[in-house]
Coordinates of C-alpha atoms and ligand atoms in Angstrom, one line a residue:
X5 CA 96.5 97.4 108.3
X6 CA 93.6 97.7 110.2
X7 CA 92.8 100.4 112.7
X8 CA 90.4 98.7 115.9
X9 CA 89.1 101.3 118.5
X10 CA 89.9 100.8 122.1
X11 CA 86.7 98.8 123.1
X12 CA 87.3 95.8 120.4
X13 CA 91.0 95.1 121.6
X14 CA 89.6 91.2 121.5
X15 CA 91.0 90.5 117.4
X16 CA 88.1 88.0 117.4
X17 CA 85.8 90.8 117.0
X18 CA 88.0 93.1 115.1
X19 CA 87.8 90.4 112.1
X20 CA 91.4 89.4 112.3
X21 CA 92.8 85.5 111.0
X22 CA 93.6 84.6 114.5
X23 CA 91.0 82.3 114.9
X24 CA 93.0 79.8 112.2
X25 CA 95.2 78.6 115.5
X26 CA 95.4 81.1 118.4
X27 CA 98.1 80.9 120.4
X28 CA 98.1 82.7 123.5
X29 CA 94.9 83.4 125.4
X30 CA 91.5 83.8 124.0
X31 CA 91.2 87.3 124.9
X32 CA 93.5 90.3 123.8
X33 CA 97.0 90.1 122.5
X34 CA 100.0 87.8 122.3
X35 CA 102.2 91.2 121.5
X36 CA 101.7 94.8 122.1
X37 CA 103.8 96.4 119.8
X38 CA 104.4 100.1 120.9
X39 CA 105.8 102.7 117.9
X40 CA 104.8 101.4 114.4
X41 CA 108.2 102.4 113.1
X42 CA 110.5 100.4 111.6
X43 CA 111.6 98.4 114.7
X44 CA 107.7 97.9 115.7
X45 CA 106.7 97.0 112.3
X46 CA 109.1 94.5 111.4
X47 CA 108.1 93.1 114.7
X48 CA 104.9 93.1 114.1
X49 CA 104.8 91.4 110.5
X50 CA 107.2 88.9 111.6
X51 CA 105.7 87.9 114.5
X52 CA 102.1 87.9 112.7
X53 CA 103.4 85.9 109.7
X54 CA 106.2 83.8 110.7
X55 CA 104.4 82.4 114.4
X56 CA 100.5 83.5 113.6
X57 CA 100.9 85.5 116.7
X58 CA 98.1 88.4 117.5
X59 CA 99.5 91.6 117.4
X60 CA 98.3 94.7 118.5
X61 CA 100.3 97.9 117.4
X62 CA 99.9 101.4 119.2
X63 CA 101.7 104.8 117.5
X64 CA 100.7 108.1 119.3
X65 CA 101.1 110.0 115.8
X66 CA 98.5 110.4 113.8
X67 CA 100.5 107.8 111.0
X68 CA 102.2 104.5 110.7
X69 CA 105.8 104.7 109.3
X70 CA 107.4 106.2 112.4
X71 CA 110.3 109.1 111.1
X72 CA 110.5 107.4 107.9
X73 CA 106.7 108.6 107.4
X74 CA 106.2 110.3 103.9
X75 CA 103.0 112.0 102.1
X76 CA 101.3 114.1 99.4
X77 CA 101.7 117.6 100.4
X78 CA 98.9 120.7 99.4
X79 CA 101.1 120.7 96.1
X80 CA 101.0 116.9 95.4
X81 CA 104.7 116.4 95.9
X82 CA 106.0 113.7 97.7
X83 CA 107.7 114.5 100.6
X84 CA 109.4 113.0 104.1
X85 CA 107.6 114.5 107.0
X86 CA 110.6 114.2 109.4
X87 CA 113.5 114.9 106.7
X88 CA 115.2 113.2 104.1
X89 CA 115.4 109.4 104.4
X90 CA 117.4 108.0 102.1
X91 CA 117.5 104.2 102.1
X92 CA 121.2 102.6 101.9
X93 CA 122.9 99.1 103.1
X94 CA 125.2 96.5 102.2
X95 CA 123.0 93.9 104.2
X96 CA 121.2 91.7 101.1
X97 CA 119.4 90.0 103.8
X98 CA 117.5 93.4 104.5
X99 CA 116.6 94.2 101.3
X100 CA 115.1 91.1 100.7
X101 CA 113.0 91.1 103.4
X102 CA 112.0 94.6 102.5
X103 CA 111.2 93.3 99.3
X104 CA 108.6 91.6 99.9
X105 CA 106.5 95.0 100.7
X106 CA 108.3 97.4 97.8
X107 CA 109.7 97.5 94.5
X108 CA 112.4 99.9 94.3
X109 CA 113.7 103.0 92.8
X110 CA 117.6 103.5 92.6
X111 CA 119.0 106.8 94.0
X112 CA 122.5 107.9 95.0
X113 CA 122.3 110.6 97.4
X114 CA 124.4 113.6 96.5
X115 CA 124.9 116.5 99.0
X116 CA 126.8 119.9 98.8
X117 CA 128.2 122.2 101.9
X118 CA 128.2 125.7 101.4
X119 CA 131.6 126.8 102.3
X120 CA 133.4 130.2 101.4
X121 CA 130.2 131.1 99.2
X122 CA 130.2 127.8 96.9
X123 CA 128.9 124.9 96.9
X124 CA 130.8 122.1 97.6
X125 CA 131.0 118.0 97.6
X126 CA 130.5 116.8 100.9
X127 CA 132.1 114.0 101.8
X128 CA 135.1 115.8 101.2
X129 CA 136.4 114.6 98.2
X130 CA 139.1 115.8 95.1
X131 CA 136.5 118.0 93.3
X132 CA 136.0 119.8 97.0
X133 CA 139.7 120.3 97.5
X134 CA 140.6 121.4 93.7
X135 CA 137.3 124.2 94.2
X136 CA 137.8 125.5 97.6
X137 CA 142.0 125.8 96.7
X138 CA 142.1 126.9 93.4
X139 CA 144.2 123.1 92.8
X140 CA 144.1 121.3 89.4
X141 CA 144.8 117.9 90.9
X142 CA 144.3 114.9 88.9
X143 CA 145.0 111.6 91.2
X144 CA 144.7 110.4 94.1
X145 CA 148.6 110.2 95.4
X146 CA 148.5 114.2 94.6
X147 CA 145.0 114.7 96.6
X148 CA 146.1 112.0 99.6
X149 CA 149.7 113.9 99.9
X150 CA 147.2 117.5 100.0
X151 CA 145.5 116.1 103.1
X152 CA 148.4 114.0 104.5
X153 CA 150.0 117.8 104.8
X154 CA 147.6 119.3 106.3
X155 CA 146.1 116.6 108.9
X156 CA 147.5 117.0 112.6
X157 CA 147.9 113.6 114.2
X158 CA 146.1 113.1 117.4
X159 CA 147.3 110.5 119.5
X160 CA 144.6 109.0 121.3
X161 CA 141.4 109.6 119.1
X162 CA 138.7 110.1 121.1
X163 CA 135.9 112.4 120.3
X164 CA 134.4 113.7 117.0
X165 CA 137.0 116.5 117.0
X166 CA 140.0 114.7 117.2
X167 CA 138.9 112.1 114.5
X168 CA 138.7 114.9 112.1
X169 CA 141.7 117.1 112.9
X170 CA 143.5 113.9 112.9
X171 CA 142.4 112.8 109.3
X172 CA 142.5 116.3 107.6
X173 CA 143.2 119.0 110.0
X174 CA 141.8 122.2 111.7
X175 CA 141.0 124.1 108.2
X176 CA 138.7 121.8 107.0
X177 CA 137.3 120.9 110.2
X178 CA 136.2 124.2 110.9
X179 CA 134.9 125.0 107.6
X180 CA 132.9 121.5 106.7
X181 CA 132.5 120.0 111.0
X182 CA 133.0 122.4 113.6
X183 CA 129.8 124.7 112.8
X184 CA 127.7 121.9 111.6
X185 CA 128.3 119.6 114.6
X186 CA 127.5 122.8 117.1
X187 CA 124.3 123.2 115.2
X188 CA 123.1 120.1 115.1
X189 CA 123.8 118.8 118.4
X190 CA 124.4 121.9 120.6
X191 CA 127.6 120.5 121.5
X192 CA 131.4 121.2 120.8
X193 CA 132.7 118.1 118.2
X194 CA 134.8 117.8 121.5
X195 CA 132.2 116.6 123.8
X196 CA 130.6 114.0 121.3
X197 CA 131.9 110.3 120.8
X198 CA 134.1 109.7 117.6
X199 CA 131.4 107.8 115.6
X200 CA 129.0 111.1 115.1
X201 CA 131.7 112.5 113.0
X202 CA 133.2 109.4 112.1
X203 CA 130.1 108.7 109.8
X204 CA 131.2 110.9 107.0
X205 CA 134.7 110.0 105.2
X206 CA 137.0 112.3 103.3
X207 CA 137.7 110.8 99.6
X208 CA 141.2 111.6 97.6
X209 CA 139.0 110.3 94.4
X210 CA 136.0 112.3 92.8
X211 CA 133.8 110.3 94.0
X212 CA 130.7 112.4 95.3
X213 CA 128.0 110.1 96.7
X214 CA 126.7 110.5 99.8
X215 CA 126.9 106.7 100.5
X216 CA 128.9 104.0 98.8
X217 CA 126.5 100.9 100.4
X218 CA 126.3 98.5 97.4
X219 CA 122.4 99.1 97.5
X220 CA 120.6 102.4 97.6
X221 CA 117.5 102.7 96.3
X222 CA 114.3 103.9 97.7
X223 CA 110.7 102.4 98.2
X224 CA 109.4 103.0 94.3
X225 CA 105.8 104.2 96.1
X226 CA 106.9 105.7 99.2
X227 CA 107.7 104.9 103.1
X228 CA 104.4 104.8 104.1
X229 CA 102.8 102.3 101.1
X230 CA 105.6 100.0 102.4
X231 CA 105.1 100.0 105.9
X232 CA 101.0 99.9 105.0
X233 CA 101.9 96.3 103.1
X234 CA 103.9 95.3 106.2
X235 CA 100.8 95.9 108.6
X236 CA 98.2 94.6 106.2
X237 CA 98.1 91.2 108.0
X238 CA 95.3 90.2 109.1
X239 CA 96.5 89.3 112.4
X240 CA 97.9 92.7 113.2
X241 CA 95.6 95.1 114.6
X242 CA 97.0 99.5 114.6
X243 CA 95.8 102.0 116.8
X244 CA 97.4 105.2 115.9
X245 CA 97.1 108.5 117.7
X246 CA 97.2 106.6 120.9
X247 CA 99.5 106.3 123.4
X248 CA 100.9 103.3 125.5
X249 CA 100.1 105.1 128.6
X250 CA 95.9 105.4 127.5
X251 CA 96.2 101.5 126.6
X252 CA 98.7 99.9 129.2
X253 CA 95.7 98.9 131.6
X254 CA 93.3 98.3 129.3
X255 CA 94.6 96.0 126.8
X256 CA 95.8 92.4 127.6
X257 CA 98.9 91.3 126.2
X258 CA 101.3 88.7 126.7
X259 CA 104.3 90.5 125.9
X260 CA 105.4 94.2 125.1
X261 CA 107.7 95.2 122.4
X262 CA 108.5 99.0 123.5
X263 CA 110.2 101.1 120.4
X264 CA 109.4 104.8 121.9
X265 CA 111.8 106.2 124.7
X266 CA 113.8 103.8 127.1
X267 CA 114.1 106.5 129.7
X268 CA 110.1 107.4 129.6
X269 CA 109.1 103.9 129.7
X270 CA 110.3 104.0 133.4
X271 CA 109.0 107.4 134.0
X272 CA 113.1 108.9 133.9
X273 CA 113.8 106.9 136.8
X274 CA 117.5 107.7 136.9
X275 CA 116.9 110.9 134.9
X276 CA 116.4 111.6 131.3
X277 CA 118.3 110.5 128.9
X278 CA 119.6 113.3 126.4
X279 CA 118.1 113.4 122.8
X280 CA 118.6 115.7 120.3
X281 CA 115.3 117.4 118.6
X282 CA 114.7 119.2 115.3
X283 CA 112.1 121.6 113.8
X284 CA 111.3 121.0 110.2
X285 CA 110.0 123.9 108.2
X286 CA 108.4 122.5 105.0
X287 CA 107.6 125.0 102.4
X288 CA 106.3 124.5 99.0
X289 CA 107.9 126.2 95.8
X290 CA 106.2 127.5 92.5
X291 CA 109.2 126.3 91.0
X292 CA 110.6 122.9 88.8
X293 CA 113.5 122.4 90.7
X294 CA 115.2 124.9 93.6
X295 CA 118.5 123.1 94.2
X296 CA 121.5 121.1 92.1
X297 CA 120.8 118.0 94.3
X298 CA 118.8 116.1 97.3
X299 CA 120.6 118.3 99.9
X300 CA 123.0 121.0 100.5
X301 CA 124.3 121.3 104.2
X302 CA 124.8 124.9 105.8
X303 CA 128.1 124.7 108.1
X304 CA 127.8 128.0 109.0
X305 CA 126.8 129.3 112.4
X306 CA 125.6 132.3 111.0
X307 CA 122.6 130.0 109.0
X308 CA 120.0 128.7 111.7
X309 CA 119.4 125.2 109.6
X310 CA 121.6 122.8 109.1
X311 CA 120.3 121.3 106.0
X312 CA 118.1 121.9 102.9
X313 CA 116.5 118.7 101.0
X314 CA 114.5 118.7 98.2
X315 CA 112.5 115.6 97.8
X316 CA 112.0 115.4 93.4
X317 CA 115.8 114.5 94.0
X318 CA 115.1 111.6 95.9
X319 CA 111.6 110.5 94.3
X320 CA 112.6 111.0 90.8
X321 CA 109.1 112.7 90.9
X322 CA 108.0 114.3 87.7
X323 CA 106.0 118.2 89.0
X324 CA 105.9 121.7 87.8
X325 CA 106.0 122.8 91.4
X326 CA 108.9 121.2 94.5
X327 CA 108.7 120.6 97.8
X328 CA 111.9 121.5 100.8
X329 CA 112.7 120.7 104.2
X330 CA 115.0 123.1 105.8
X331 CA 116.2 121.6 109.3
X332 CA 116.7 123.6 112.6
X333 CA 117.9 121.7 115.7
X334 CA 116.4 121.9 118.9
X335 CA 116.8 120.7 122.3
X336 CA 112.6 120.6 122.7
X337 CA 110.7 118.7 120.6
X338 CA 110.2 115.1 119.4
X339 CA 113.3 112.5 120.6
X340 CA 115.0 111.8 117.4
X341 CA 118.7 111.5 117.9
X342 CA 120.3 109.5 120.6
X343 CA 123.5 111.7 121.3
X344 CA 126.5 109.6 121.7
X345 CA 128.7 110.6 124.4
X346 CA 130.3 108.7 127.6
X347 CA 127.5 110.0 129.7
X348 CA 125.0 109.1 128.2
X349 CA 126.0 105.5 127.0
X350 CA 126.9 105.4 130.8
X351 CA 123.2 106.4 131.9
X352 CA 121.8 104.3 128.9
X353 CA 123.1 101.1 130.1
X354 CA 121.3 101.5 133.6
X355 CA 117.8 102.0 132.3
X356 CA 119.6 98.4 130.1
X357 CA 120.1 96.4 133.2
X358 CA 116.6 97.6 134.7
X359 CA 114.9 96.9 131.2
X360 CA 117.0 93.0 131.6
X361 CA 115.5 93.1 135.1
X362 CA 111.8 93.6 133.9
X363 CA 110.1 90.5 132.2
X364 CA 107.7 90.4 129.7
X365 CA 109.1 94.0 127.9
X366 CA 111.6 94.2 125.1
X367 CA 112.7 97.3 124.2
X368 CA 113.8 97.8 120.3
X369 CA 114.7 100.7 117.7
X370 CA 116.6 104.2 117.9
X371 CA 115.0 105.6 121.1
X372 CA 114.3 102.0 122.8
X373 CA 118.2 101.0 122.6
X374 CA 119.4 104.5 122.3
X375 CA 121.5 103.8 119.5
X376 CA 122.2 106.1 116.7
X377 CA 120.9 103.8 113.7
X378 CA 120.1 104.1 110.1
X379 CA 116.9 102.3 109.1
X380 CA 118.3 99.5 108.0
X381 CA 120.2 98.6 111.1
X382 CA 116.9 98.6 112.9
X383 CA 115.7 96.2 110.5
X384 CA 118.4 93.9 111.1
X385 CA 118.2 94.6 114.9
X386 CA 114.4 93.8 115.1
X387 CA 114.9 90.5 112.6
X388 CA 117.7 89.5 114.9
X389 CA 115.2 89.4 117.8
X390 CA 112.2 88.3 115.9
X391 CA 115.2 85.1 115.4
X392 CA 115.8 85.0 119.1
X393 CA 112.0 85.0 120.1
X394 CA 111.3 82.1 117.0
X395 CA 114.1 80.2 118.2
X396 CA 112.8 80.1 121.7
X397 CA 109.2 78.9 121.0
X398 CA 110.6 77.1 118.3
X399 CA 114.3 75.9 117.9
X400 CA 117.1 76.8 116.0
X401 CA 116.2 74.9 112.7
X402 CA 113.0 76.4 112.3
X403 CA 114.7 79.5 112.5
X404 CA 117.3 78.9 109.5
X405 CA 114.9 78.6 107.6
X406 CA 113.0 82.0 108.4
X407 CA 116.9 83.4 107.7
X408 CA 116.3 81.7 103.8
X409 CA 113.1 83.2 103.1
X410 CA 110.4 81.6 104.3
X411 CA 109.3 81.3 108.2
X412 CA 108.0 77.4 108.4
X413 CA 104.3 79.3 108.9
X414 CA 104.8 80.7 105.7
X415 CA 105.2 76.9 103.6
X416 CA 103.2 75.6 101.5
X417 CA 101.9 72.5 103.4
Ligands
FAD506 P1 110.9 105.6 115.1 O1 110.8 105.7 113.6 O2 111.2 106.8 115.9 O3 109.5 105.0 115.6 C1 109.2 105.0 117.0 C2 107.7 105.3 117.1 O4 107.3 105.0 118.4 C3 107.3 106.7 116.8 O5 106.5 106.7 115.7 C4 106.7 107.2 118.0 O6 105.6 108.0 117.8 C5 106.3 105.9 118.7 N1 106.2 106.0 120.2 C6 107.2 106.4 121.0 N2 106.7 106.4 122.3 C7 105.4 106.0 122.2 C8 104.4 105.8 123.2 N3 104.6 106.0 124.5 N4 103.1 105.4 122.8 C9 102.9 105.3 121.5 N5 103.8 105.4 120.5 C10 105.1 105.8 120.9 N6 118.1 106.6 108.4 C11 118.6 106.2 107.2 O7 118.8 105.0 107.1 N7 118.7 107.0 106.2 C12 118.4 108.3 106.3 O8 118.6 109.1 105.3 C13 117.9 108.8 107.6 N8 117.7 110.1 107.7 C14 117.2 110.6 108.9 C15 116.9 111.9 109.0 C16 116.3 112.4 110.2 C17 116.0 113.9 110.3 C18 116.1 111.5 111.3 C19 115.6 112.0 112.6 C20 116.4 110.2 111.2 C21 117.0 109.7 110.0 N9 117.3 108.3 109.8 C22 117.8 107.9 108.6 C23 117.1 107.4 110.9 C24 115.7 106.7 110.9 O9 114.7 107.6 111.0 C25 115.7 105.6 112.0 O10 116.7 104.7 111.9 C26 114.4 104.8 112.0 O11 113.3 105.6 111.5 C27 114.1 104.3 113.4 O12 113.0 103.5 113.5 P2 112.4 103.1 114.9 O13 111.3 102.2 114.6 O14 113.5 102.7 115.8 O15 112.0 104.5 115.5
UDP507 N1 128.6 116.6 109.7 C1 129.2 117.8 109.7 N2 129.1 118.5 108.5 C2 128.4 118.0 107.4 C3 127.8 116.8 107.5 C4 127.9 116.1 108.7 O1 129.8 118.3 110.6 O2 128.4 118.7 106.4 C5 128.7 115.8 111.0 C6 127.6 116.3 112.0 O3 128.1 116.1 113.3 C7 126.5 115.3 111.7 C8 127.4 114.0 111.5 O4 128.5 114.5 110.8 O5 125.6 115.2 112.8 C9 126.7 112.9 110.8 O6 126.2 113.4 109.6 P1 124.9 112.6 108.8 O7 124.7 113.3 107.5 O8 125.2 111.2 108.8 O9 123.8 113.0 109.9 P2 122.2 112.5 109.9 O10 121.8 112.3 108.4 O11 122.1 111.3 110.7 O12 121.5 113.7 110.5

């Protein structure tokens, strides 16, 4: 990574490789890259590495990483400066290509609810029914037949209410969704779109990971010594604590990648699109360990936060002292969760047409696609268009073999 100040946007003077064979103009940019997140840095090593483009990436935080971002705290612990990101996917193709910036640290995420004053597995699972009922049940048939009894079939499924009354009825789903959902989003589980709730099952076995992708592990050294190996190219230039708007004029560029807000790229031209905030309140312990595992969720109304995560969990970090992120939701604040509902996706895909109707901008990531994703579906959505962008300047072929590996820049001669 290198960090250039605004008057040496020309990469011939910031020392970068792009002399080898520049494509492009002489002067400035083949890409400005805005948000060095995951969308914008995959972009950006791709397109630096696989086509020897010049890339020029600009994060208004003071840090690369974007919410995956982690660091040292006062105490030395670890910990994820945006909440807990815990790494999962059944997509090999991902971890390879993230494997060429990490070596990796397995961890199944565990999480507990606190319901009726225990703690509790969460996904629902046999070991939550047996505790919250007093049950001794002992397979799956007896725990399947327990929830089969008590779900109330909803005909046409529509919102993330009537997925989960539908699956395991009103009881549960006021005591694990209903308080949770309100919290988090400041919306009734009726008003939101099936797939917000959808994203956590109910289990008849004892099962009681958070995840089941066949890989979860998380970067050995951190978010942020990854996404540092990503950017150390010496074709890709980072400004961070800048914003697009400070640069746009000043800084020549043959193409924008945009990963920050679709709506405030076009100034909220049809209005702002809804995103859901939160407030994290870090707090250091004089303490080994505070909690049985990475996070326990509060359902409750009557708690402010939603979620408690301690970060040793996750790290496997060895310290006499721990680090926690409780997390309060917020309607100010920082975009950080689309919020999927007809509306919106309605409103979404008119800034969509207008962004097809603008050339030279792409728009990429969470907030630039307003799509609720895990990280590593917006590493497979910016390698899909890192693909479409080789494949036009370079054909198909060339192409399958960046899939295998190795982009033809990248071959030994
Ligand atoms: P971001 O990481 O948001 O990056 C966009 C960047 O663009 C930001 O750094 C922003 O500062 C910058 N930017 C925006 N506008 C501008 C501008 N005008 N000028 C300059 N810079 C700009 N995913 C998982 O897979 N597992 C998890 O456990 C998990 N936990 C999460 C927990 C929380 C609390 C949150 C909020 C998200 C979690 N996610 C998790 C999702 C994950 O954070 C995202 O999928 C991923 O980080 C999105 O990457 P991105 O590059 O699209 O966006
Ligand atoms: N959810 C809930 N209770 C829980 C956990 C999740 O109601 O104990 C609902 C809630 O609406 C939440 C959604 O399921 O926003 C998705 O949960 P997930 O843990 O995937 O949320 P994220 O980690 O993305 O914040």
């Amino acid at each position: 990574m290198r960090e250039v100040s605004l008057r040496d946007s020309n990469p011939e003077h910031a020392g970068g490789g792009a002399s080898n064979q520049p494509s492009g103009r002489q002067r400035g940019f083949d890409y400005l890259i805005v948000g060095a997140g995951f969308a914008g840095s995959v972009l950006a090593e791709r397109l630096a590495a696989g086509l020897n483009k010049r890339v020029l990436v600009v994060d208004r935080r003071p840090h690369i990483g974007g919410n995956a971002y982690d660091h040292y705290d006062e105490a030395g612990v670890l910990i994820h400066r945006y909440g807990p990101h815990i790494f999962h996917t059944n997509a090999q193709r991902i971890v390879d290509y993230l494997s060429r910036f990490t070596e990796w640290r397995p961890y199944e995420h565990r999480v507990l609810a606190q319901v009726d004053g225990q703690e509790v597995p969460i996904p629902i699972n046999m070991t939550t029914l047996n505790k919250l009922y007093g049950l001794n049940m002992t397979t799956e048939q007896e725990a399947a037949d327990f929830l089969a009894s008590r779900a109330e079939p909803v005909e046409d499924i529509q919102t993330s209410e009537d997925v989960v009354i539908n699956g395991i009825g009103r009881e549960l789903y006021q005591k694990f969704f209903r308080g949770y959902t309100r919290k988090q989003w400041g919306l009734d589980p009726s008003q939101l779109d099936k797939s917000v709730t959808s994203r956590i099952p109910t289990r008849t076995n004892t099962d009681d990971r958070y995840f089941t992708d066949t890989f979860q592990q998380m970067p050995k050294h951190g978010y942020t010594k990854m996404f540092e190996k990503m950017l150390a190219h010496p074709n890709i230039k980072v400004m961070i604590n800048t914003d697009y708007r400070e640069i746009r004029d000043e800084v020549q560029h043959d193409h924008l990648i945009f990963c920050g807000p679709i709506d405030e790229y076009f100034d909220y031209r049809f209005g702002k699109l809804p995103y859901r905030s939160l407030k994290f309140e870090h707090k250091q312990l004089d303490q080994e360990q505070f909690q049985a595992v990475g996070t326990v969720n509060y359902p409750s109304e009557d708690v402010p936060y939603t979620r408690i995560s301690e970060y040793k969990h996750l790290t496997g970090q060895v310290h006499p002292k721990t680090s926690v992120t409780y997390e309060y939701p917020s309607a100010e604040g920082d975009p950080y969760y689309p919020i999927p509902r007809p509306e919106n996706a309605e409103l979404y895909k008119r800034y969509q047409k207008l962004a097809d109707e603008t050339p030279g901008v792409t728009f990429v990531g969470r907030l630039g696609t307003y799509k609720y994703y895990n990280m590593d579906q917006v590493v497979g959505q910016a390698l899909a268009l890192y693909k479409r962008i080789e494949e036009a300047e370079r054909g198909p072929a060339a192409s399958e073999n960046a899939a295998h590996g190795q982009s033809l820049a990248e071959q030994a001669p």
